[in-house]
Amino acid sequence: MICEQDNLSEVETQKRDLLKSTKPRVYEKVMKYAEKIKKGESIAILQFQYDYRCNFRCQHCCTSKMEKKTRHFLIEDVIELSRQADEIGLAHVTITGGEPLLFPDIEELVKAIDPCKFYIAMDSNGWLLDNKKAKHLKSIGIEKVHLSLDSISAVDHDDFRRKDGSHERVLKAINAARGAGLSVLLNTVVTKQRVHSQEFIDFLEFTKNLGVGVVMMLAKPAGSWENNLDVILNTEDLAFLRELEKRYNAFTHLVPAYGLDLGCIAVKRMVSITRYGDVMPCPWIHISLGNFFEEPLKIILERGMNIKFFGKRMETCLGSIDGEFLRNYICKMSGKPFPVPYDEVFTKEDFIK
């Protein structure tokens, strides 16, 4: 059962008040989230993989095996995606890739999404984010940046990201983003080998003192880590992370947001849209629920919510915690071009109706 919290946190109330004054259209949609969830509708953030060009070769890259197709998003397609998403009450878009700061048409992309209709965030490795670039992003309508930081050790971070000097650059990017008035969250990958380490505790202490929130990204057997179950956490590890959430400004995607406790947020609170139009349950579950160039977004999301793993409440992250879905569905997709069509993965028994 999906739970609506009786009392909104002070932070959540402040966020809504800010939206009401700065983005009234977004506020209007957010205020209908609880009603939409009760009706079995998605309130997904669109994690938009607009382009895959990148200046890093990260060890865990989740788009490294994405099938290339002839048709891909153009600006006019983004305008239509924005129209459809706004029409069905979605309010958030995260621009990702690849590395968005390499996109030659980033201004046109943000304009096509439309900052008046959506709260727009952006993922970045931070390499190109200096003071001038940060101010520019803020000026064109970006509200938040998610920056990747995977250790307080420069050597370990640079090794994981396979880019010498990347640790130093991302620390500078944090200051640049905050100085420009952008909200900042740090994404950090948590593997089985890292979760109980002293390094991880030291990392959380460092970010706490820095005053920046951390998204603890659970390691997934996807992309370059396909079938790599050695890095995957179990339920005991997840319980440990939930204890850390009480001590630090750090959280996983399972933490309630917008006053709603949804469990796993795949489809319900997030979908990923590939450069080639495939809509996936999340960035790490490489199953195509349908293609935007072939069907309306509304129909695709309804299909996703009709699959029991996504429409019903799931207590743990489906794509990362060792369990039934991981072993019986994700691992069986090995060797196929990604994303795999939903009807090659699920049977009639997997649908709610």
Coordinates of C-alpha atoms in Angstrom, one line a residue:
M1 CA 0.0 0.0 0.0
I2 CA 1.3 3.5 -0.9
C3 CA 1.1 5.8 2.1
E4 CA 0.4 9.5 2.2
Q5 CA 2.1 11.2 5.1
D6 CA -0.3 13.1 7.4
N7 CA 2.2 15.9 8.1
L8 CA 4.6 17.4 5.6
S9 CA 8.1 18.0 6.8
E10 CA 9.3 21.5 7.3
V11 CA 11.7 21.1 4.3
E12 CA 8.8 19.8 2.1
T13 CA 6.6 22.7 3.1
Q14 CA 9.4 25.2 2.3
K15 CA 9.9 23.6 -1.1
R16 CA 6.2 23.9 -1.9
D17 CA 6.1 27.5 -0.8
L18 CA 9.0 28.3 -3.0
L19 CA 7.4 26.6 -6.0
K20 CA 4.2 28.5 -5.4
S21 CA 5.9 31.8 -5.7
T22 CA 8.4 31.0 -8.4
K23 CA 6.8 28.2 -10.5
P24 CA 3.1 28.3 -10.1
R25 CA 2.4 25.8 -12.9
V26 CA 4.8 23.3 -11.3
Y27 CA 3.2 23.9 -7.8
E28 CA -0.3 23.3 -9.2
K29 CA 0.8 19.9 -10.6
V30 CA 2.7 18.9 -7.4
M31 CA -0.4 19.6 -5.3
K32 CA -2.2 17.0 -7.3
Y33 CA 0.4 14.3 -6.8
A34 CA -1.3 12.5 -3.9
E35 CA -4.6 12.4 -5.8
K36 CA -2.9 11.0 -8.9
I37 CA -1.1 8.3 -6.9
K38 CA -4.4 7.2 -5.3
K39 CA -5.9 6.8 -8.8
G40 CA -2.9 4.6 -9.8
E41 CA -1.3 7.2 -12.0
S42 CA 2.4 8.0 -12.3
I43 CA 3.9 11.2 -11.0
A44 CA 7.3 10.4 -12.6
I45 CA 10.3 12.5 -12.9
L46 CA 11.4 12.3 -16.5
Q47 CA 15.1 11.3 -16.4
F48 CA 15.8 12.4 -19.9
Q49 CA 18.9 10.8 -21.6
Y50 CA 18.9 13.4 -24.4
D51 CA 22.4 12.6 -25.7
Y52 CA 25.1 10.1 -24.8
R53 CA 28.3 12.1 -25.6
C54 CA 30.6 12.1 -22.5
N55 CA 34.1 13.0 -21.5
F56 CA 34.3 10.3 -18.8
R57 CA 34.5 6.5 -19.0
C58 CA 33.0 5.6 -15.5
Q59 CA 33.4 2.1 -14.3
H60 CA 29.7 1.6 -13.7
C61 CA 28.3 3.5 -16.8
C62 CA 24.6 2.4 -17.1
T63 CA 24.2 3.6 -20.7
S64 CA 27.3 1.9 -22.2
K65 CA 25.3 -0.9 -23.7
M66 CA 22.2 1.0 -24.9
E67 CA 21.2 0.0 -28.4
K68 CA 21.6 2.7 -31.0
K69 CA 18.6 3.4 -33.3
T70 CA 18.2 5.6 -36.3
R71 CA 15.4 7.8 -34.8
H72 CA 16.5 10.0 -32.0
F73 CA 15.3 13.1 -30.2
L74 CA 15.4 16.4 -32.0
I75 CA 14.3 19.7 -30.4
E76 CA 10.9 19.5 -32.0
D77 CA 10.4 16.1 -30.4
V78 CA 11.4 17.6 -27.0
I79 CA 8.7 20.2 -27.4
E80 CA 6.1 17.5 -28.0
L81 CA 7.4 15.5 -25.0
S82 CA 7.0 18.6 -22.8
R83 CA 3.5 19.1 -24.1
Q84 CA 2.4 15.6 -23.3
A85 CA 4.1 15.4 -20.0
D86 CA 2.6 18.7 -18.9
E87 CA -0.8 17.5 -20.1
I88 CA -0.8 14.5 -17.8
G89 CA 0.4 16.4 -14.8
L90 CA 4.1 15.6 -14.6
A91 CA 6.3 18.4 -13.1
H92 CA 9.9 17.4 -13.1
V93 CA 12.6 16.7 -15.7
T94 CA 16.2 15.8 -15.1
I95 CA 18.5 16.3 -18.1
T96 CA 21.2 13.6 -18.2
G97 CA 23.3 11.7 -20.7
G98 CA 26.2 11.4 -21.1
E99 CA 27.4 14.7 -19.9
P100 CA 24.9 17.5 -20.5
L101 CA 27.5 20.2 -20.4
L102 CA 28.8 18.8 -23.7
F103 CA 25.5 19.2 -25.5
P104 CA 25.8 21.9 -28.1
D105 CA 22.1 22.7 -27.9
I106 CA 21.6 22.8 -24.1
E107 CA 19.9 26.2 -24.2
E108 CA 17.5 25.1 -26.9
L109 CA 16.9 21.9 -25.0
V110 CA 16.0 23.7 -21.7
K111 CA 13.8 26.1 -23.7
A112 CA 12.0 23.2 -25.4
I113 CA 11.3 21.5 -22.0
D114 CA 10.0 24.9 -20.7
P115 CA 11.1 26.0 -17.2
C116 CA 7.7 27.6 -16.7
K117 CA 6.0 24.2 -16.9
F118 CA 8.7 22.0 -15.2
Y119 CA 11.3 22.0 -12.4
I120 CA 14.4 21.2 -14.3
A121 CA 17.5 19.5 -12.8
M122 CA 20.7 18.3 -14.5
D123 CA 23.2 15.5 -13.9
S124 CA 26.8 16.4 -14.3
N125 CA 30.3 15.0 -13.6
G126 CA 31.3 18.6 -12.8
W127 CA 34.3 18.7 -15.1
L128 CA 33.1 21.7 -17.1
L129 CA 31.0 23.4 -14.4
D130 CA 32.9 26.6 -13.5
N131 CA 31.4 29.9 -12.2
K132 CA 30.5 31.3 -15.6
K133 CA 28.8 28.1 -16.7
A134 CA 26.9 27.7 -13.4
K135 CA 25.5 31.2 -13.7
H136 CA 24.5 30.6 -17.3
L137 CA 22.7 27.4 -16.3
K138 CA 20.7 29.2 -13.7
S139 CA 19.9 32.0 -16.1
I140 CA 18.3 29.6 -18.7
G141 CA 16.1 27.8 -16.2
I142 CA 18.1 25.0 -14.5
E143 CA 17.2 24.9 -10.8
K144 CA 19.4 22.0 -9.5
V145 CA 22.5 20.1 -10.4
H146 CA 23.3 16.5 -9.3
L147 CA 27.1 16.2 -9.2
S148 CA 29.0 12.9 -9.0
L149 CA 31.4 12.4 -6.1
D150 CA 32.4 8.9 -5.1
S151 CA 35.1 9.3 -2.5
I152 CA 36.9 11.9 -0.4
S153 CA 40.1 10.3 -1.8
A154 CA 41.0 12.0 -5.1
V155 CA 42.8 8.8 -6.3
D156 CA 39.8 6.6 -5.6
H157 CA 37.3 9.0 -7.2
D158 CA 39.5 9.6 -10.3
D159 CA 40.0 5.8 -10.7
F160 CA 36.3 5.1 -10.5
R161 CA 35.5 7.8 -13.0
R162 CA 38.5 7.0 -15.1
K163 CA 39.4 10.7 -15.3
D164 CA 42.5 12.2 -13.7
G165 CA 41.8 15.4 -12.0
S166 CA 38.0 14.8 -11.8
H167 CA 37.9 14.9 -8.0
E168 CA 39.4 18.4 -7.9
R169 CA 37.1 19.6 -10.6
V170 CA 33.9 18.4 -9.0
L171 CA 34.8 20.0 -5.7
K172 CA 35.2 23.3 -7.6
A173 CA 31.9 22.6 -9.4
I174 CA 30.1 22.3 -6.0
N175 CA 31.2 25.8 -5.0
A176 CA 30.4 27.2 -8.5
A177 CA 26.9 25.8 -8.5
R178 CA 26.1 27.0 -5.0
G179 CA 27.6 30.4 -5.8
A180 CA 25.2 30.7 -8.8
G181 CA 22.2 29.9 -6.7
L182 CA 21.7 26.4 -8.0
S183 CA 20.5 23.7 -5.6
V184 CA 23.2 21.0 -5.3
L185 CA 22.9 17.3 -4.5
L186 CA 25.8 14.8 -4.7
N187 CA 25.3 11.4 -6.2
T188 CA 27.6 8.8 -4.8
V189 CA 27.6 5.1 -5.8
V190 CA 27.4 2.6 -2.9
T191 CA 28.6 -0.9 -3.5
K192 CA 28.7 -4.0 -1.3
Q193 CA 32.4 -3.3 -0.8
R194 CA 31.9 0.3 0.2
V195 CA 28.7 0.3 2.3
H196 CA 30.3 -0.7 5.7
S197 CA 33.7 0.9 5.1
Q198 CA 35.3 3.6 7.2
E199 CA 35.8 5.5 3.9
F200 CA 32.1 5.8 3.4
I201 CA 31.5 7.1 6.9
D202 CA 34.3 9.6 6.4
F203 CA 32.7 10.6 3.1
L204 CA 29.3 11.3 4.8
E205 CA 31.0 13.3 7.5
F206 CA 32.8 15.3 4.8
T207 CA 29.6 16.1 3.0
K208 CA 27.8 16.9 6.2
N209 CA 30.4 19.5 7.1
L210 CA 30.2 20.7 3.5
G211 CA 26.5 21.3 3.9
V212 CA 25.4 19.3 0.8
G213 CA 22.9 16.5 0.6
V214 CA 23.9 13.1 -0.8
V215 CA 21.9 10.7 -2.9
M216 CA 23.2 7.2 -2.1
M217 CA 23.0 5.5 -5.4
L218 CA 22.7 1.7 -4.9
A219 CA 25.0 -0.2 -7.2
K220 CA 23.1 -1.9 -10.0
P221 CA 24.0 -4.8 -12.3
A222 CA 23.4 -2.7 -15.4
G223 CA 25.4 -1.2 -18.3
S224 CA 29.1 -1.8 -17.7
W225 CA 28.2 -3.7 -14.5
E226 CA 25.8 -6.1 -16.2
N227 CA 25.4 -9.3 -14.2
N228 CA 28.0 -8.1 -11.7
L229 CA 26.2 -9.3 -8.5
D230 CA 29.4 -8.9 -6.4
V231 CA 28.6 -5.2 -6.0
I232 CA 25.0 -5.6 -5.1
L233 CA 23.6 -4.8 -1.6
N234 CA 21.3 -7.0 0.4
T235 CA 18.4 -6.1 2.7
E236 CA 20.7 -5.9 5.7
D237 CA 22.9 -3.4 3.9
L238 CA 19.9 -1.4 3.0
A239 CA 18.8 -1.3 6.7
F240 CA 22.2 0.0 7.5
L241 CA 21.8 2.8 5.0
R242 CA 18.5 3.7 6.5
E243 CA 20.2 4.1 9.9
L244 CA 22.8 6.4 8.3
E245 CA 19.9 8.5 6.9
K246 CA 19.1 9.4 10.5
R247 CA 22.6 10.8 11.1
Y248 CA 23.4 12.5 7.8
N249 CA 21.8 14.5 5.1
A250 CA 21.9 11.4 2.9
F251 CA 19.2 9.2 1.4
T252 CA 18.3 6.6 -1.2
H253 CA 15.5 6.8 -3.8
L254 CA 13.3 4.9 -1.3
V255 CA 13.0 7.9 1.0
P256 CA 9.5 9.4 1.0
A257 CA 9.2 12.6 -1.1
Y258 CA 6.4 15.1 -1.7
G259 CA 4.6 13.7 1.3
L260 CA 4.3 10.3 -0.3
D261 CA 6.0 7.0 0.8
L262 CA 6.1 5.0 -2.5
G263 CA 8.7 2.4 -1.8
C264 CA 10.6 1.6 -5.0
I265 CA 9.9 4.6 -7.3
A266 CA 10.3 2.9 -10.7
V267 CA 7.5 4.2 -13.0
K268 CA 5.5 5.6 -10.0
R269 CA 8.0 8.4 -9.3
M270 CA 10.6 8.0 -12.1
V271 CA 11.0 6.9 -15.6
S272 CA 14.0 7.1 -18.0
I273 CA 13.6 8.2 -21.6
T274 CA 16.5 7.2 -23.8
R275 CA 17.9 9.2 -26.7
Y276 CA 16.0 6.9 -29.0
G277 CA 12.6 7.3 -27.4
D278 CA 12.3 4.1 -25.2
V279 CA 10.7 4.7 -21.9
M280 CA 12.3 2.6 -19.1
P281 CA 11.1 2.1 -15.5
C282 CA 14.2 3.8 -14.2
P283 CA 17.8 4.4 -15.4
W284 CA 18.9 0.9 -14.3
I285 CA 16.0 -1.3 -15.3
H286 CA 16.7 -1.6 -19.0
I287 CA 13.2 -2.7 -20.1
S288 CA 11.3 -0.6 -22.7
L289 CA 7.7 0.0 -21.6
G290 CA 7.1 1.5 -25.1
N291 CA 8.6 4.1 -27.4
F292 CA 7.7 7.7 -27.3
F293 CA 8.0 8.0 -31.1
E294 CA 5.4 5.2 -31.5
E295 CA 2.9 5.8 -28.6
P296 CA 1.7 8.6 -26.4
L297 CA 3.6 9.0 -23.1
K298 CA 0.3 8.6 -21.2
I299 CA -0.3 5.1 -22.7
I300 CA 3.3 4.0 -22.0
L301 CA 3.1 5.1 -18.3
E302 CA -0.3 3.5 -17.9
R303 CA 1.2 0.2 -19.2
G304 CA 4.1 0.5 -16.7
M305 CA 1.7 1.1 -13.8
N306 CA -0.2 -2.0 -14.8
I307 CA 2.8 -4.2 -14.3
K308 CA 2.7 -5.5 -10.7
F309 CA 6.3 -4.7 -9.9
F310 CA 5.8 -1.0 -10.7
G311 CA 2.1 -0.3 -10.0
K312 CA 2.1 -2.0 -6.6
R313 CA 4.2 -0.9 -3.6
M314 CA 7.6 -2.6 -3.4
E315 CA 9.6 -2.1 -0.2
T316 CA 13.1 -2.3 -1.8
C317 CA 14.8 -1.1 -4.9
L318 CA 13.9 -3.6 -7.6
G319 CA 17.0 -3.1 -9.7
S320 CA 19.6 -3.2 -6.9
I321 CA 18.7 -5.3 -3.9
D322 CA 19.3 -9.0 -4.4
G323 CA 15.9 -10.5 -4.7
E324 CA 13.3 -12.1 -7.0
F325 CA 13.0 -9.3 -9.6
L326 CA 16.8 -9.0 -9.9
R327 CA 17.4 -12.7 -10.4
N328 CA 14.3 -13.7 -12.3
Y329 CA 13.9 -10.7 -14.6
I330 CA 17.0 -8.5 -14.9
C331 CA 19.6 -11.2 -14.9
K332 CA 17.7 -13.2 -17.6
M333 CA 18.0 -10.3 -20.0
S334 CA 21.7 -10.8 -20.3
G335 CA 23.0 -10.8 -23.9
K336 CA 20.0 -9.0 -25.4
P337 CA 20.1 -5.5 -27.0
F338 CA 19.1 -3.0 -24.4
P339 CA 16.5 -1.8 -23.6
V340 CA 14.6 -5.1 -23.9
P341 CA 10.9 -4.8 -25.0
Y342 CA 8.5 -5.3 -22.1
D343 CA 6.7 -8.2 -23.8
E344 CA 9.9 -10.2 -24.0
V345 CA 10.3 -9.9 -20.2
F346 CA 6.9 -10.0 -18.6
T347 CA 4.0 -12.5 -19.0
K348 CA 0.3 -12.0 -18.5
E349 CA 0.7 -13.0 -14.9
D350 CA 2.9 -10.0 -14.3
F351 CA 0.1 -7.5 -15.1
I352 CA -2.4 -6.3 -12.6
K353 CA -5.3 -6.4 -15.1

